[in-house]
XYZ file of C-alpha atoms in Angstrom:
329
model
C -75.695 -26.690 24.077
C -72.513 -28.639 24.630
C -71.915 -28.600 20.886
C -72.274 -24.808 20.815
C -69.881 -24.483 23.737
C -67.329 -26.713 22.039
C -67.585 -24.692 18.837
C -67.230 -21.430 20.735
C -64.278 -22.813 22.695
C -62.601 -23.909 19.458
C -63.122 -20.484 17.894
C -61.666 -18.806 20.970
C -58.616 -21.076 20.877
C -58.116 -20.453 17.158
C -58.479 -16.720 17.768
C -55.955 -16.794 20.590
C -53.508 -18.791 18.485
C -53.943 -16.361 15.602
C -53.499 -13.385 17.898
C -50.434 -14.870 19.561
C -48.987 -15.756 16.171
C -49.554 -12.215 14.966
C -47.878 -10.651 17.983
C -45.141 -13.276 17.922
C -44.412 -12.612 14.271
C -44.382 -8.862 14.844
C -42.088 -9.304 17.820
C -39.739 -11.477 15.766
C -39.732 -8.982 12.888
C -39.108 -6.080 15.231
C -36.349 -7.998 16.969
C -34.714 -8.940 13.685
C -34.986 -5.392 12.313
C -33.579 -4.015 15.546
C -30.659 -6.485 15.438
C -29.961 -5.645 11.789
C -30.111 -1.927 12.553
C -27.714 -2.243 15.491
C -25.331 -4.308 13.381
C -25.529 -1.712 10.615
C -24.782 1.131 13.030
C -21.769 -0.645 14.530
C -20.282 -1.491 11.142
C -21.078 1.975 9.782
C -19.160 3.480 12.701
C -16.153 1.288 11.833
C -16.380 2.447 8.206
C -16.494 6.080 9.299
C -13.398 5.632 11.497
C -11.472 4.009 8.651
C -12.340 6.782 6.203
C -11.754 9.500 8.772
C -8.177 8.289 9.218
C -7.746 7.787 5.474
C -8.905 11.320 4.678
C -6.232 12.690 7.031
C -3.585 10.564 5.296
C -4.846 11.775 1.921
C -4.246 15.358 3.011
C -0.621 14.459 3.775
C -0.209 12.913 0.320
C -1.008 16.278 -1.255
C 2.002 17.857 0.489
C 4.286 16.830 -2.351
C 7.335 18.681 -1.042
C 7.202 16.832 2.280
C 6.860 13.238 1.079
C 9.200 10.932 -0.815
C 8.230 8.640 -3.652
C 8.259 5.392 -1.684
C 6.044 6.746 1.119
C 3.838 8.428 -1.491
C 3.138 5.180 -3.378
C 2.803 3.106 -0.220
C 0.327 5.562 1.314
C -1.797 5.773 -1.835
C -1.932 1.991 -2.136
C -2.970 1.693 1.513
C -5.714 4.298 1.024
C -7.154 2.425 -1.957
C -6.923 -0.912 -0.125
C -8.682 0.446 2.970
C -11.343 2.105 0.832
C -12.011 -1.193 -0.937
C -12.321 -2.903 2.455
C -14.819 -0.268 3.637
C -16.844 -0.588 0.447
C -17.017 -4.376 0.786
C -18.060 -4.001 4.414
C -20.981 -1.729 3.541
C -22.206 -4.179 0.904
C -22.627 -6.866 3.548
C -23.679 -5.079 6.732
C -27.128 -4.992 8.270
C -28.394 -8.219 6.712
C -31.685 -7.470 4.947
C -31.770 -4.022 6.512
C -32.707 -1.456 3.871
C -32.882 2.272 4.477
C -32.053 5.607 2.911
C -29.200 5.905 5.408
C -27.614 2.674 4.188
C -28.005 3.812 0.578
C -26.255 7.099 1.374
C -23.389 5.259 3.044
C -23.160 2.992 0.015
C -22.938 6.027 -2.288
C -20.254 7.553 -0.062
C -18.015 4.473 0.076
C -18.363 3.654 -3.635
C -17.611 7.275 -4.609
C -14.588 7.464 -2.302
C -13.234 4.202 -3.714
C -13.665 5.334 -7.306
C -12.131 8.727 -6.553
C -9.073 7.286 -4.799
C -8.456 4.705 -7.523
C -8.644 7.369 -10.237
C -6.442 9.740 -8.238
C -3.803 7.031 -7.692
C -3.522 6.183 -11.382
C -3.646 9.812 -12.524
C -1.157 11.309 -10.096
C 1.445 8.573 -10.618
C 1.065 8.980 -14.378
C 1.652 12.691 -13.904
C 4.780 12.466 -11.758
C 6.298 9.810 -14.014
C 5.397 11.778 -17.149
C 5.254 15.460 -16.145
C 4.245 16.525 -19.643
C 1.207 14.210 -19.723
C -1.643 15.819 -21.598
C -5.192 16.135 -20.278
C -4.189 14.634 -16.954
C -6.166 17.435 -15.289
C -9.407 15.884 -16.582
C -8.774 12.566 -14.860
C -7.698 14.302 -11.657
C -10.769 16.548 -11.765
C -12.990 13.473 -12.069
C -11.314 11.906 -9.064
C -11.924 15.093 -7.070
C -15.583 15.090 -8.144
C -16.001 11.499 -6.964
C -14.321 12.230 -3.632
C -16.564 15.282 -3.179
C -19.675 13.216 -3.918
C -18.534 10.772 -1.246
C -18.020 13.599 1.244
C -21.494 15.017 0.568
C -23.230 11.630 0.734
C -21.520 10.838 4.036
C -22.486 14.241 5.456
C -26.138 13.571 4.537
C -25.881 10.077 6.021
C -24.734 11.474 9.384
C -27.511 14.072 9.362
C -30.239 11.527 8.553
C -29.055 8.909 11.024
C -28.818 11.598 13.744
C -32.368 12.729 12.990
C -33.581 9.132 13.117
C -31.852 8.699 16.446
C -33.733 11.652 17.915
C -37.084 10.519 16.520
C -36.763 6.818 17.459
C -34.698 7.316 20.615
C -31.796 5.275 19.190
C -28.370 5.020 20.772
C -25.790 5.902 18.119
C -22.137 4.906 18.098
C -19.548 7.525 17.134
C -19.540 8.675 13.522
C -16.255 10.384 12.734
C -15.773 13.413 10.459
C -14.635 12.586 6.915
C -13.502 15.211 4.424
C -11.304 14.275 1.485
C -11.513 17.455 -0.570
C -12.941 20.353 1.409
C -13.723 21.560 -2.081
C -14.431 25.233 -2.573
C -14.846 26.079 -6.234
C -14.663 23.783 -9.233
C -12.966 20.416 -9.358
C -10.995 21.546 -12.426
C -9.505 24.465 -10.478
C -8.537 22.082 -7.696
C -7.034 19.662 -10.241
C -5.008 22.494 -11.816
C -3.583 23.354 -8.407
C -2.644 19.708 -7.755
C -0.964 19.369 -11.155
C 1.046 22.545 -10.618
C 2.112 21.466 -7.122
C 3.182 18.047 -8.398
C 5.166 19.461 -11.307
C 6.831 22.070 -9.096
C 7.604 19.646 -6.271
C 11.034 18.450 -5.299
C 12.663 15.719 -7.355
C 12.113 13.222 -4.557
C 8.578 12.580 -5.763
C 9.512 11.776 -9.330
C 10.494 8.250 -10.244
C 14.207 7.588 -9.930
C 15.630 4.082 -10.219
C 19.217 3.388 -9.294
C 20.938 0.446 -7.629
C 24.617 0.471 -6.796
C 27.462 -1.523 -5.306
C 28.567 0.709 -2.462
C 31.048 -1.533 -0.729
C 33.038 -4.771 -0.870
C 34.628 -6.256 2.231
C 36.932 -9.292 2.236
C 36.354 -11.907 4.920
C 38.808 -12.261 6.583
C 40.189 -8.775 6.012
C 43.435 -8.275 4.059
C 46.590 -7.835 6.062
C 47.945 -5.132 3.753
C 47.418 -3.135 0.537
C 50.228 -2.732 -2.014
C 51.150 0.423 -3.945
C 49.252 -1.054 -6.912
C 46.149 -1.287 -4.711
C 46.288 -5.087 -4.492
C 44.985 -6.700 -1.316
C 47.335 -9.053 0.491
C 45.774 -12.033 2.280
C 46.816 -14.707 4.698
C 46.799 -18.236 3.352
C 43.221 -19.166 4.270
C 39.832 -19.414 2.501
C 38.508 -15.998 1.464
C 35.004 -14.712 0.848
C 33.523 -11.274 0.290
C 30.620 -9.205 1.563
C 28.967 -7.114 -1.158
C 26.846 -4.135 -0.089
C 24.025 -3.399 -2.542
C 22.287 -0.042 -2.116
C 19.050 1.197 -3.602
C 19.776 4.861 -4.268
C 16.477 5.334 -6.098
C 13.170 6.315 -4.537
C 11.140 3.154 -5.163
C 11.599 -0.363 -3.838
C 13.403 -2.672 -6.248
C 12.747 -6.392 -6.604
C 14.756 -9.370 -7.916
C 18.099 -7.597 -8.230
C 20.617 -9.871 -9.993
C 24.163 -9.928 -8.630
C 27.058 -11.512 -10.526
C 30.373 -12.410 -8.858
C 33.281 -13.746 -10.926
C 36.781 -14.514 -9.648
C 39.556 -15.074 -12.198
C 43.282 -15.724 -11.867
C 46.079 -13.864 -13.629
C 45.886 -16.335 -16.511
C 42.241 -15.436 -17.242
C 40.836 -18.682 -15.901
C 37.659 -18.589 -13.819
C 38.026 -20.019 -10.318
C 34.669 -18.979 -8.901
C 31.380 -17.809 -10.401
C 28.122 -16.976 -8.653
C 24.807 -15.567 -9.839
C 22.496 -14.517 -7.002
C 19.114 -12.829 -6.728
C 18.354 -10.237 -4.055
C 14.596 -10.437 -3.502
C 14.057 -6.759 -2.660
C 15.765 -3.599 -1.438
C 13.676 -0.685 -0.202
C 14.182 2.882 -1.339
C 17.360 4.392 0.179
C 18.148 1.082 1.897
C 21.056 -1.350 1.619
C 21.500 -5.093 1.873
C 24.565 -7.293 2.097
C 25.340 -10.461 0.178
C 27.993 -12.910 1.372
C 29.777 -15.203 -1.077
C 31.214 -18.620 -0.342
C 34.803 -18.821 0.896
C 37.215 -20.033 -1.764
C 40.754 -21.400 -1.677
C 43.417 -19.311 -3.444
C 46.876 -20.447 -4.525
C 49.756 -18.467 -3.071
C 51.763 -16.394 -5.507
C 48.933 -15.897 -8.019
C 47.053 -12.607 -8.519
C 43.247 -12.861 -8.501
C 40.584 -10.398 -9.593
C 37.038 -10.144 -8.246
C 34.569 -8.881 -10.838
C 31.269 -7.859 -9.219
C 28.295 -6.562 -11.163
C 24.625 -5.743 -10.653
C 22.517 -6.275 -13.735
C 20.911 -3.096 -15.036
C 17.310 -2.548 -13.959
C 14.687 -1.013 -16.225
C 15.072 2.753 -16.714
C 18.072 2.930 -14.413
C 19.675 6.365 -14.446
C 23.207 5.631 -13.231
C 25.099 2.537 -14.419
C 28.737 3.252 -13.526
C 28.173 2.224 -9.909
C 26.800 -1.183 -10.972
C 30.312 -2.534 -11.515
C 33.132 -3.100 -9.038
C 36.504 -4.798 -9.490
C 39.225 -5.489 -6.956
C 42.382 -7.613 -6.977
C 44.469 -9.423 -4.403
C 46.840 -12.287 -3.708
C 48.367 -14.554 -1.106
C 52.160 -14.050 -0.942
C 54.148 -16.978 -2.349
C 55.434 -19.475 0.153
C 59.107 -19.242 0.897
């Protein structure tokens, strides 16, 4: 009898352990799935906010007459960068969480990224080469991809909202995203974009031009002769050169040359400097070393900016000015 009781007790214990293990495992799985789902929802909300803001910026980009080239390029680059960040985020959110909602969000972010990348390349090609052939096809494809992203995101919001009602889930905010608002064919939309870009103000089209817009002696001359020579006191003299970017894109590694020669043609000072960058429609100053001049000798400052690729105006890259210290009596 005792043996039967022991066997029965052992079976009961094994059964309880099995039952507890089963419920424990189910609890753990439910907890993990719930944690993954909550993480997914939080990250998905962040993705929706990022793309909601980006879609508004994209709408501004299409107003070609109200945006200059530098802002245009900077905004497009930021949109592509943010879209890549959102895409990467979706690839890693929710752990092992798998659902149709996550797949829809993945389709949306990948389509938006592809569409923005294609649009960036195509539209810049167009405005730099207005007669580009078949550019409408590439733009139409970018519009198609953006529209696919819009539709996938719309379905994602609908499905996740339905799931929330059925499972009594608390949802974070999912923001509206609409890149195209497409009514009609993508090719018609692309034709409109191409026409707007080609008809837009010249500020959108690539223009590269750097210039020397001012030279100031330090210390300042005490007089200017009838021959336009500067007259200096007998002290070391340097110059401030103002370099302006009169184009509509930021320029990098601008090379400045400064040469000072005397009236006999001998070089008394030579400097080659690199200006790291000058933004569109901005200016920067470069200061030379102070040099000693001999009284009674005429000196000439030859200042030049090396030509940049495809620069339109070269006459303002060169500046010369002369001056002297009066001879000692």
